[in-house]
Amino acid sequence: PPLYRTSTPQLGMAATLLTSAQYQPLRVSPHLSDTFMWNGRPCKGNELHRAALDDCHDKAARLLGEKPHLVHSRFFYQTKFRGKEQEGSGEAIHLAASRGHVRAVELLLSHGAQLDAWVTRDNQPHYDVMCAAVFAEGNGGDETMVRYLLEKRAPLTRNLDGRTPLHL
């Protein structure tokens, strides 16, 4: 069965691996002030999410310097899948990777972002950073970004629908 990381050593916590039966979804803070469009959906997030999405490197670096915990903060959105309303969420690294912003991804990784971080759908892990980069909001991935992630040994994992980035 798949395993999910529940905490990160970079924040001084021990990493714990859980099976999908033990997985507890991340809860998204309701105090998110920035709204933006991503993947065809209106999203709510924070300043770091917006900076990663818009490739504002200096702003992202400043925010991470002031508030390093933001690197793991999650944005959220509402979506419909098979006629059912669902909440989705992700991290700044998904936004930057999907838009081909290599410098932003480098910055986020240097501050503890993880290549195996998941975008969620209906509180379940849906896809990781490589899938976000390859799918690129339905536009096809940026070759430079995909090569960068491969060089960083980003995992090629199956998404919630059973597809790998190679299927996309």
Tab-separated table of N, CA and C in Angstrom:
chain	number	residue	atom	x	y	z
A	1	PRO	N	0.829	-1.199	0.000
A	1	PRO	CA	0.000	0.000	0.000
A	1	PRO	C	0.865	1.251	0.000
A	2	PRO	N	0.331	2.355	-0.515
A	2	PRO	CA	1.113	3.596	-0.514
A	2	PRO	C	1.350	4.086	0.905
A	3	LEU	N	2.432	4.833	1.066
A	3	LEU	CA	2.760	5.417	2.360
A	3	LEU	C	2.715	6.925	2.247
A	4	TYR	N	2.315	7.599	3.304
A	4	TYR	CA	2.220	9.044	3.319
A	4	TYR	C	3.046	9.586	4.474
A	5	ARG	N	3.800	10.644	4.219
A	5	ARG	CA	4.598	11.277	5.264
A	5	ARG	C	3.699	12.223	6.044
A	6	THR	N	3.790	12.182	7.377
A	6	THR	CA	2.918	13.022	8.190
A	6	THR	C	3.617	14.221	8.787
A	7	SER	N	4.927	14.261	8.763
A	7	SER	CA	5.648	15.429	9.256
A	7	SER	C	6.999	15.483	8.579
A	8	THR	N	7.658	16.621	8.696
A	8	THR	CA	8.921	16.782	7.994
A	8	THR	C	10.071	17.001	8.950
A	9	PRO	N	11.190	16.308	8.718
A	9	PRO	CA	12.356	16.486	9.573
A	9	PRO	C	12.887	17.920	9.558
A	10	GLN	N	12.679	18.673	8.469
A	10	GLN	CA	13.190	20.037	8.386
A	10	GLN	C	12.568	20.930	9.454
A	11	LEU	N	11.404	20.579	9.935
A	11	LEU	CA	10.741	21.382	10.954
A	11	LEU	C	11.026	20.850	12.356
A	12	GLY	N	11.975	19.919	12.467
A	12	GLY	CA	12.360	19.397	13.760
A	12	GLY	C	11.462	18.288	14.273
A	13	MET	N	10.657	17.702	13.398
A	13	MET	CA	9.773	16.625	13.812
A	13	MET	C	10.219	15.338	13.140
A	14	ALA	N	9.957	14.237	13.772
A	14	ALA	CA	10.293	12.951	13.177
A	14	ALA	C	9.303	12.644	12.064
A	15	ALA	N	9.785	12.052	10.999
A	15	ALA	CA	8.908	11.656	9.901
A	15	ALA	C	8.198	10.363	10.275
A	16	THR	N	6.909	10.296	10.003
A	16	THR	CA	6.117	9.117	10.277
A	16	THR	C	5.474	8.681	8.973
A	17	LEU	N	5.536	7.389	8.674
A	17	LEU	CA	4.913	6.874	7.463
A	17	LEU	C	3.629	6.149	7.833
A	18	LEU	N	2.580	6.419	7.073
A	18	LEU	CA	1.287	5.808	7.320
A	18	LEU	C	0.788	5.132	6.058
A	19	THR	N	-0.002	4.082	6.209
A	19	THR	CA	-0.672	3.493	5.060
A	19	THR	C	-1.889	4.344	4.741
A	20	SER	N	-2.518	4.089	3.600
A	20	SER	CA	-3.687	4.884	3.224
A	20	SER	C	-4.821	4.733	4.235
A	21	ALA	N	-4.923	3.593	4.903
A	21	ALA	CA	-5.968	3.403	5.909
A	21	ALA	C	-5.726	4.273	7.140
A	22	GLN	N	-4.473	4.594	7.425
A	22	GLN	CA	-4.133	5.405	8.592
A	22	GLN	C	-4.051	6.892	8.273
A	23	TYR	N	-4.068	7.238	7.001
A	23	TYR	CA	-3.839	8.614	6.561
A	23	TYR	C	-4.910	9.548	7.097
A	24	GLN	N	-4.498	10.646	7.695
A	24	GLN	CA	-5.401	11.706	8.118
A	24	GLN	C	-5.141	12.910	7.224
A	25	PRO	N	-6.149	13.421	6.529
A	25	PRO	CA	-5.917	14.531	5.602
A	25	PRO	C	-5.474	15.798	6.318
A	26	LEU	N	-4.726	16.610	5.596
A	26	LEU	CA	-4.319	17.909	6.114
A	26	LEU	C	-5.519	18.836	6.112
A	27	ARG	N	-5.630	19.661	7.118
A	27	ARG	CA	-6.696	20.648	7.167
A	27	ARG	C	-6.142	21.984	6.710
A	28	VAL	N	-6.920	22.684	5.949
A	28	VAL	CA	-6.488	23.953	5.385
A	28	VAL	C	-7.000	25.088	6.261
A	29	SER	N	-6.149	26.047	6.532
A	29	SER	CA	-6.526	27.196	7.348
A	29	SER	C	-7.597	28.015	6.636
A	30	PRO	N	-8.648	28.405	7.350
A	30	PRO	CA	-9.671	29.246	6.722
A	30	PRO	C	-9.230	30.703	6.578
A	31	HIS	N	-8.066	31.061	7.118
A	31	HIS	CA	-7.592	32.446	7.115
A	31	HIS	C	-6.651	32.707	5.945
A	32	LEU	N	-7.088	32.423	4.764
A	32	LEU	CA	-6.274	32.635	3.572
A	32	LEU	C	-6.830	33.838	2.830
A	33	SER	N	-5.972	34.808	2.575
A	33	SER	CA	-6.451	36.093	2.077
A	33	SER	C	-6.316	36.297	0.578
A	34	ASP	N	-5.432	35.571	-0.091
A	34	ASP	CA	-5.244	35.768	-1.531
A	34	ASP	C	-6.133	34.816	-2.321
A	35	THR	N	-6.751	35.342	-3.366
A	35	THR	CA	-7.503	34.490	-4.280
A	35	THR	C	-6.814	34.543	-5.632
A	36	PHE	N	-6.823	33.418	-6.325
A	36	PHE	CA	-6.167	33.328	-7.625
A	36	PHE	C	-6.774	32.171	-8.400
A	37	MET	N	-6.546	32.171	-9.704
A	37	MET	CA	-7.010	31.079	-10.563
A	37	MET	C	-5.853	30.120	-10.800
A	38	TRP	N	-6.114	28.842	-10.621
A	38	TRP	CA	-5.126	27.807	-10.920
A	38	TRP	C	-5.865	26.578	-11.398
A	39	ASN	N	-5.382	26.018	-12.479
A	39	ASN	CA	-5.969	24.796	-13.025
A	39	ASN	C	-7.458	24.991	-13.330
A	40	GLY	N	-7.798	26.207	-13.760
A	40	GLY	CA	-9.181	26.506	-14.115
A	40	GLY	C	-10.116	26.677	-12.936
A	41	ARG	N	-9.561	26.811	-11.734
A	41	ARG	CA	-10.390	26.906	-10.539
A	41	ARG	C	-10.003	28.122	-9.695
A	42	PRO	N	-10.985	28.780	-9.098
A	42	PRO	CA	-10.642	29.829	-8.133
A	42	PRO	C	-10.098	29.175	-6.863
A	43	CYS	N	-8.988	29.706	-6.367
A	43	CYS	CA	-8.315	29.154	-5.184
A	43	CYS	C	-8.154	30.231	-4.125
A	44	LYS	N	-8.019	29.796	-2.885
A	44	LYS	CA	-7.689	30.688	-1.769
A	44	LYS	C	-6.365	30.222	-1.196
A	45	GLY	N	-5.459	31.187	-1.003
A	45	GLY	CA	-4.148	30.869	-0.467
A	45	GLY	C	-3.552	32.064	0.239
A	46	ASN	N	-2.233	32.056	0.360
A	46	ASN	CA	-1.544	33.158	1.027
A	46	ASN	C	-0.577	33.833	0.051
A	47	GLU	N	0.179	34.779	0.556
A	47	GLU	CA	1.104	35.545	-0.291
A	47	GLU	C	2.157	34.662	-0.957
A	48	LEU	N	2.609	33.625	-0.270
A	48	LEU	CA	3.608	32.736	-0.875
A	48	LEU	C	3.016	31.982	-2.054
A	49	HIS	N	1.786	31.544	-1.929
A	49	HIS	CA	1.136	30.850	-3.047
A	49	HIS	C	1.076	31.767	-4.269
A	50	ARG	N	0.673	32.996	-4.043
A	50	ARG	CA	0.591	33.963	-5.148
A	50	ARG	C	1.974	34.217	-5.742
A	51	ALA	N	2.994	34.377	-4.901
A	51	ALA	CA	4.354	34.636	-5.393
A	51	ALA	C	4.871	33.451	-6.208
A	52	ALA	N	4.592	32.226	-5.765
A	52	ALA	CA	5.029	31.033	-6.504
A	52	ALA	C	4.309	30.938	-7.845
A	53	LEU	N	3.033	31.222	-7.845
A	53	LEU	CA	2.231	31.153	-9.063
A	53	LEU	C	2.677	32.186	-10.088
A	54	ASP	N	2.977	33.393	-9.618
A	54	ASP	CA	3.333	34.502	-10.506
A	54	ASP	C	4.834	34.652	-10.729
A	55	ASP	N	5.630	33.739	-10.174
A	55	ASP	CA	7.096	33.745	-10.316
A	55	ASP	C	7.722	35.032	-9.787
A	56	CYS	N	7.251	35.462	-8.620
A	56	CYS	CA	7.811	36.646	-7.952
A	56	CYS	C	8.881	36.160	-6.974
A	57	HIS	N	10.078	35.896	-7.509
A	57	HIS	CA	11.154	35.269	-6.741
A	57	HIS	C	11.544	36.077	-5.511
A	58	ASP	N	11.769	37.376	-5.661
A	58	ASP	CA	12.199	38.202	-4.525
A	58	ASP	C	11.157	38.217	-3.410
A	59	LYS	N	9.895	38.317	-3.779
A	59	LYS	CA	8.831	38.314	-2.775
A	59	LYS	C	8.770	36.965	-2.063
A	60	ALA	N	8.863	35.873	-2.816
A	60	ALA	CA	8.839	34.538	-2.211
A	60	ALA	C	10.015	34.351	-1.262
A	61	ALA	N	11.205	34.799	-1.671
A	61	ALA	CA	12.397	34.675	-0.815
A	61	ALA	C	12.217	35.472	0.475
A	62	ARG	N	11.666	36.674	0.365
A	62	ARG	CA	11.431	37.495	1.554
A	62	ARG	C	10.430	36.825	2.489
A	63	LEU	N	9.333	36.337	1.931
A	63	LEU	CA	8.312	35.679	2.748
A	63	LEU	C	8.867	34.450	3.456
A	64	LEU	N	9.647	33.647	2.737
A	64	LEU	CA	10.220	32.443	3.347
A	64	LEU	C	11.253	32.792	4.407
A	65	GLY	N	11.968	33.897	4.214
A	65	GLY	CA	12.910	34.355	5.229
A	65	GLY	C	12.206	34.793	6.503
A	66	GLU	N	11.057	35.447	6.342
A	66	GLU	CA	10.297	35.944	7.493
A	66	GLU	C	9.448	34.860	8.146
A	67	LYS	N	8.877	33.987	7.323
A	67	LYS	CA	7.936	32.969	7.817
A	67	LYS	C	8.237	31.630	7.141
A	68	PRO	N	9.290	30.939	7.571
A	68	PRO	CA	9.694	29.704	6.899
A	68	PRO	C	8.608	28.625	6.872
A	69	HIS	N	7.691	28.654	7.829
A	69	HIS	CA	6.632	27.641	7.865
A	69	HIS	C	5.692	27.729	6.658
A	70	LEU	N	5.682	28.863	5.972
A	70	LEU	CA	4.797	29.013	4.810
A	70	LEU	C	5.101	28.011	3.703
A	71	VAL	N	6.322	27.483	3.675
A	71	VAL	CA	6.692	26.560	2.600
A	71	VAL	C	5.756	25.349	2.553
A	72	HIS	N	5.191	24.960	3.698
A	72	HIS	CA	4.278	23.812	3.746
A	72	HIS	C	2.814	24.227	3.865
A	73	SER	N	2.533	25.527	3.797
A	73	SER	CA	1.146	25.981	3.893
A	73	SER	C	0.383	25.543	2.649
A	74	ARG	N	-0.904	25.345	2.817
A	74	ARG	CA	-1.715	24.810	1.729
A	74	ARG	C	-2.746	25.838	1.264
A	75	PHE	N	-2.941	25.880	-0.048
A	75	PHE	CA	-4.038	26.645	-0.634
A	75	PHE	C	-5.190	25.665	-0.820
A	76	PHE	N	-6.392	26.171	-1.062
A	76	PHE	CA	-7.496	25.250	-1.309
A	76	PHE	C	-8.415	25.778	-2.392
A	77	TYR	N	-9.232	24.859	-2.902
A	77	TYR	CA	-10.204	25.168	-3.945
A	77	TYR	C	-11.353	24.176	-3.843
A	78	GLN	N	-12.471	24.538	-4.431
A	78	GLN	CA	-13.620	23.646	-4.526
A	78	GLN	C	-13.706	23.149	-5.959
A	79	THR	N	-14.078	21.910	-6.119
A	79	THR	CA	-14.208	21.339	-7.451
A	79	THR	C	-15.350	20.332	-7.453
A	80	LYS	N	-15.763	19.940	-8.626
A	80	LYS	CA	-16.741	18.873	-8.785
A	80	LYS	C	-16.062	17.735	-9.517
A	81	PHE	N	-16.224	16.527	-9.020
A	81	PHE	CA	-15.675	15.348	-9.680
A	81	PHE	C	-16.751	14.287	-9.663
A	82	ARG	N	-17.128	13.842	-10.864
A	82	ARG	CA	-18.199	12.853	-11.010
A	82	ARG	C	-19.468	13.306	-10.289
A	83	GLY	N	-19.764	14.608	-10.442
A	83	GLY	CA	-20.979	15.177	-9.882
A	83	GLY	C	-20.954	15.457	-8.394
A	84	LYS	N	-19.830	15.245	-7.751
A	84	LYS	CA	-19.730	15.436	-6.301
A	84	LYS	C	-18.838	16.632	-5.991
A	85	GLU	N	-19.327	17.549	-5.124
A	85	GLU	CA	-18.509	18.675	-4.671
A	85	GLU	C	-17.371	18.147	-3.810
A	86	GLN	N	-16.172	18.635	-4.077
A	86	GLN	CA	-15.000	18.204	-3.320
A	86	GLN	C	-14.082	19.385	-3.065
A	87	GLU	N	-13.336	19.292	-1.970
A	87	GLU	CA	-12.317	20.293	-1.688
A	87	GLU	C	-10.969	19.730	-2.105
A	88	GLY	N	-10.161	20.581	-2.731
A	88	GLY	CA	-8.794	20.212	-3.073
A	88	GLY	C	-7.835	21.169	-2.405
A	89	SER	N	-6.581	20.745	-2.275
A	89	SER	CA	-5.566	21.619	-1.695
A	89	SER	C	-4.199	21.253	-2.246
A	90	GLY	N	-3.254	22.165	-2.114
A	90	GLY	CA	-1.889	21.929	-2.561
A	90	GLY	C	-0.952	22.922	-1.906
A	91	GLU	N	0.318	22.844	-2.279
A	91	GLU	CA	1.348	23.720	-1.730
A	91	GLU	C	1.906	24.615	-2.835
A	92	ALA	N	2.679	25.593	-2.427
A	92	ALA	CA	3.285	26.535	-3.371
A	92	ALA	C	4.111	25.817	-4.434
A	93	ILE	N	4.763	24.720	-4.077
A	93	ILE	CA	5.602	24.005	-5.039
A	93	ILE	C	4.777	23.459	-6.206
A	94	HIS	N	3.532	23.080	-5.970
A	94	HIS	CA	2.669	22.604	-7.059
A	94	HIS	C	2.346	23.738	-8.033
A	95	LEU	N	2.098	24.912	-7.479
A	95	LEU	CA	1.791	26.073	-8.315
A	95	LEU	C	2.982	26.430	-9.199
A	96	ALA	N	4.164	26.534	-8.578
A	96	ALA	CA	5.373	26.909	-9.323
A	96	ALA	C	5.716	25.860	-10.374
A	97	ALA	N	5.638	24.584	-10.012
A	97	ALA	CA	5.979	23.515	-10.958
A	97	ALA	C	5.014	23.500	-12.137
A	98	SER	N	3.739	23.718	-11.869
A	98	SER	CA	2.751	23.674	-12.949
A	98	SER	C	2.913	24.822	-13.937
A	99	ARG	N	3.499	25.922	-13.487
A	99	ARG	CA	3.718	27.071	-14.363
A	99	ARG	C	5.130	27.102	-14.946
A	100	GLY	N	5.967	26.112	-14.619
A	100	GLY	CA	7.319	26.048	-15.183
A	100	GLY	C	8.304	27.002	-14.545
A	101	HIS	N	8.058	27.438	-13.322
A	101	HIS	CA	8.919	28.403	-12.633
A	101	HIS	C	10.048	27.680	-11.885
A	102	VAL	N	11.119	27.353	-12.591
A	102	VAL	CA	12.217	26.565	-12.029
A	102	VAL	C	12.860	27.273	-10.839
A	103	ARG	N	13.145	28.572	-10.966
A	103	ARG	CA	13.778	29.290	-9.845
A	103	ARG	C	12.904	29.254	-8.595
A	104	ALA	N	11.610	29.360	-8.768
A	104	ALA	CA	10.697	29.301	-7.620
A	104	ALA	C	10.731	27.918	-6.980
A	105	VAL	N	10.740	26.871	-7.795
A	105	VAL	CA	10.816	25.509	-7.255
A	105	VAL	C	12.142	25.310	-6.524
A	106	GLU	N	13.237	25.798	-7.109
A	106	GLU	CA	14.549	25.714	-6.433
A	106	GLU	C	14.493	26.396	-5.069
A	107	LEU	N	13.925	27.586	-5.021
A	107	LEU	CA	13.819	28.333	-3.771
A	107	LEU	C	12.986	27.561	-2.751
A	108	LEU	N	11.855	27.061	-3.169
A	108	LEU	CA	10.977	26.317	-2.263
A	108	LEU	C	11.664	25.059	-1.737
A	109	LEU	N	12.359	24.338	-2.618
A	109	LEU	CA	13.089	23.141	-2.172
A	109	LEU	C	14.177	23.507	-1.169
A	110	SER	N	14.848	24.622	-1.393
A	110	SER	CA	15.916	25.039	-0.475
A	110	SER	C	15.367	25.425	0.899
A	111	HIS	N	14.061	25.672	0.975
A	111	HIS	CA	13.421	26.005	2.251
A	111	HIS	C	12.595	24.838	2.801
A	112	GLY	N	12.783	23.650	2.247
A	112	GLY	CA	12.154	22.464	2.820
A	112	GLY	C	10.948	21.911	2.109
A	113	ALA	N	10.524	22.495	0.991
A	113	ALA	CA	9.422	21.897	0.232
A	113	ALA	C	9.854	20.508	-0.230
A	114	GLN	N	8.884	19.642	-0.424
A	114	GLN	CA	9.168	18.256	-0.785
A	114	GLN	C	8.635	17.932	-2.180
A	115	LEU	N	9.425	17.174	-2.940
A	115	LEU	CA	8.989	16.757	-4.272
A	115	LEU	C	7.864	15.729	-4.210
A	116	ASP	N	7.689	15.091	-3.062
A	116	ASP	CA	6.609	14.121	-2.931
A	116	ASP	C	5.384	14.702	-2.213
A	117	ALA	N	5.305	16.023	-2.136
A	117	ALA	CA	4.111	16.673	-1.574
A	117	ALA	C	2.933	16.415	-2.514
A	118	TRP	N	1.755	16.248	-1.957
A	118	TRP	CA	0.580	15.893	-2.745
A	118	TRP	C	-0.424	17.035	-2.849
A	119	VAL	N	-1.012	17.175	-4.031
A	119	VAL	CA	-2.255	17.916	-4.191
A	119	VAL	C	-3.336	16.943	-3.739
A	120	THR	N	-4.311	17.429	-2.982
A	120	THR	CA	-5.373	16.541	-2.518
A	120	THR	C	-6.665	16.796	-3.285
A	121	ARG	N	-7.496	15.782	-3.306
A	121	ARG	CA	-8.855	15.889	-3.838
A	121	ARG	C	-9.748	15.111	-2.887
A	122	ASP	N	-10.751	15.755	-2.361
A	122	ASP	CA	-11.671	15.122	-1.416
A	122	ASP	C	-10.915	14.533	-0.222
A	123	ASN	N	-9.926	15.293	0.269
A	123	ASN	CA	-9.105	14.911	1.414
A	123	ASN	C	-8.272	13.652	1.181
A	124	GLN	N	-8.033	13.301	-0.061
A	124	GLN	CA	-7.183	12.157	-0.397
A	124	GLN	C	-6.014	12.642	-1.242
A	125	PRO	N	-4.829	12.051	-1.077
A	125	PRO	CA	-3.697	12.420	-1.942
A	125	PRO	C	-4.071	12.153	-3.402
A	126	HIS	N	-3.929	13.152	-4.252
A	126	HIS	CA	-4.349	13.021	-5.652
A	126	HIS	C	-3.156	12.934	-6.596
A	127	TYR	N	-2.215	13.891	-6.545
A	127	TYR	CA	-1.019	13.816	-7.384
A	127	TYR	C	0.094	14.657	-6.786
A	128	ASP	N	1.325	14.367	-7.247
A	128	ASP	CA	2.505	15.013	-6.669
A	128	ASP	C	3.035	16.125	-7.573
A	129	VAL	N	4.223	16.606	-7.242
A	129	VAL	CA	4.821	17.749	-7.936
A	129	VAL	C	5.111	17.432	-9.403
A	130	MET	N	5.640	16.238	-9.693
A	130	MET	CA	5.936	15.886	-11.084
A	130	MET	C	4.654	15.869	-11.916
A	131	CYS	N	3.587	15.315	-11.378
A	131	CYS	CA	2.314	15.318	-12.110
A	131	CYS	C	1.831	16.746	-12.353
A	132	ALA	N	1.986	17.608	-11.351
A	132	ALA	CA	1.595	19.014	-11.522
A	132	ALA	C	2.394	19.650	-12.646
A	133	ALA	N	3.692	19.345	-12.707
A	133	ALA	CA	4.562	19.922	-13.745
A	133	ALA	C	4.225	19.385	-15.126
A	134	VAL	N	3.965	18.097	-15.233
A	134	VAL	CA	3.683	17.487	-16.542
A	134	VAL	C	2.303	17.907	-17.042
A	135	PHE	N	1.315	17.899	-16.166
A	135	PHE	CA	-0.031	18.294	-16.568
A	135	PHE	C	-0.099	19.792	-16.847
A	136	ALA	N	0.557	20.584	-16.013
A	136	ALA	CA	0.681	22.038	-16.207
A	136	ALA	C	-0.657	22.700	-16.521
A	137	GLU	N	-1.639	22.444	-15.660
A	137	GLU	CA	-2.964	23.045	-15.813
A	137	GLU	C	-3.598	22.703	-17.158
A	138	GLY	N	-3.309	21.530	-17.682
A	138	GLY	CA	-3.877	21.088	-18.946
A	138	GLY	C	-3.167	21.606	-20.175
A	139	ASN	N	-2.037	22.282	-19.986
A	139	ASN	CA	-1.307	22.872	-21.106
A	139	ASN	C	-0.093	22.067	-21.545
A	140	GLY	N	0.164	20.952	-20.905
A	140	GLY	CA	1.383	20.195	-21.206
A	140	GLY	C	2.549	20.824	-20.482
A	141	GLY	N	3.446	20.008	-19.991
A	141	GLY	CA	4.531	20.482	-19.136
A	141	GLY	C	5.606	21.275	-19.843
A	142	ASP	N	6.278	22.103	-19.069
A	142	ASP	CA	7.439	22.850	-19.528
A	142	ASP	C	8.639	21.904	-19.497
A	143	GLU	N	9.308	21.717	-20.625
A	143	GLU	CA	10.403	20.755	-20.716
A	143	GLU	C	11.517	21.055	-19.723
A	144	THR	N	11.862	22.319	-19.553
A	144	THR	CA	12.922	22.682	-18.610
A	144	THR	C	12.539	22.279	-17.191
A	145	MET	N	11.294	22.501	-16.811
A	145	MET	CA	10.830	22.133	-15.470
A	145	MET	C	10.863	20.620	-15.287
A	146	VAL	N	10.346	19.887	-16.251
A	146	VAL	CA	10.312	18.427	-16.134
A	146	VAL	C	11.727	17.871	-16.046
A	147	ARG	N	12.641	18.373	-16.864
A	147	ARG	CA	14.044	17.925	-16.786
A	147	ARG	C	14.648	18.248	-15.418
A	148	TYR	N	14.367	19.437	-14.910
A	148	TYR	CA	14.874	19.823	-13.594
A	148	TYR	C	14.368	18.852	-12.526
A	149	LEU	N	13.079	18.556	-12.543
A	149	LEU	CA	12.517	17.643	-11.549
A	149	LEU	C	13.089	16.235	-11.689
A	150	LEU	N	13.322	15.796	-12.917
A	150	LEU	CA	13.954	14.486	-13.115
A	150	LEU	C	15.373	14.476	-12.552
A	151	GLU	N	16.119	15.556	-12.779
A	151	GLU	CA	17.476	15.664	-12.223
A	151	GLU	C	17.452	15.640	-10.698
A	152	LYS	N	16.406	16.187	-10.102
A	152	LYS	CA	16.256	16.193	-8.643
A	152	LYS	C	15.684	14.869	-8.132
A	153	ARG	N	15.462	13.945	-9.051
A	153	ARG	CA	14.925	12.621	-8.722
A	153	ARG	C	13.507	12.678	-8.143
A	154	ALA	N	12.702	13.531	-8.729
A	154	ALA	CA	11.295	13.587	-8.328
A	154	ALA	C	10.654	12.229	-8.602
A	155	PRO	N	9.844	11.739	-7.685
A	155	PRO	CA	9.226	10.426	-7.895
A	155	PRO	C	8.216	10.452	-9.041
A	156	LEU	N	8.095	9.327	-9.713
A	156	LEU	CA	7.085	9.145	-10.757
A	156	LEU	C	6.004	8.245	-10.163
A	157	THR	N	5.132	8.830	-9.376
A	157	THR	CA	4.127	8.063	-8.651
A	157	THR	C	2.784	8.106	-9.365
A	158	ARG	N	1.944	7.155	-9.026
A	158	ARG	CA	0.590	7.111	-9.580
A	158	ARG	C	-0.294	8.111	-8.841
A	159	ASN	N	-1.164	8.764	-9.598
A	159	ASN	CA	-2.111	9.673	-8.966
A	159	ASN	C	-3.319	8.886	-8.458
A	160	LEU	N	-4.283	9.588	-7.903
A	160	LEU	CA	-5.468	8.949	-7.344
A	160	LEU	C	-6.240	8.156	-8.395
A	161	ASP	N	-6.096	8.530	-9.658
A	161	ASP	CA	-6.761	7.826	-10.754
A	161	ASP	C	-5.923	6.672	-11.297
A	162	GLY	N	-4.748	6.415	-10.689
A	162	GLY	CA	-3.897	5.306	-11.114
A	162	GLY	C	-2.947	5.634	-12.248
A	163	ARG	N	-2.842	6.898	-12.627
A	163	ARG	CA	-1.968	7.292	-13.737
A	163	ARG	C	-0.658	7.867	-13.217
A	164	THR	N	0.416	7.618	-13.956
A	164	THR	CA	1.711	8.233	-13.660
A	164	THR	C	1.888	9.435	-14.586
A	165	PRO	N	2.919	10.254	-14.378
A	165	PRO	CA	3.175	11.355	-15.313
A	165	PRO	C	3.374	10.869	-16.748
A	166	LEU	N	3.791	9.629	-16.928
A	166	LEU	CA	3.970	9.097	-18.281
A	166	LEU	C	2.636	8.926	-18.998
A	167	HIS	N	1.552	8.729	-18.259
A	167	HIS	CA	0.224	8.606	-18.855
A	167	HIS	C	-0.333	9.952	-19.298
A	168	LEU	N	0.142	11.015	-18.669
A	168	LEU	CA	-0.398	12.340	-18.964
A	168	LEU	C	0.134	12.818	-20.288
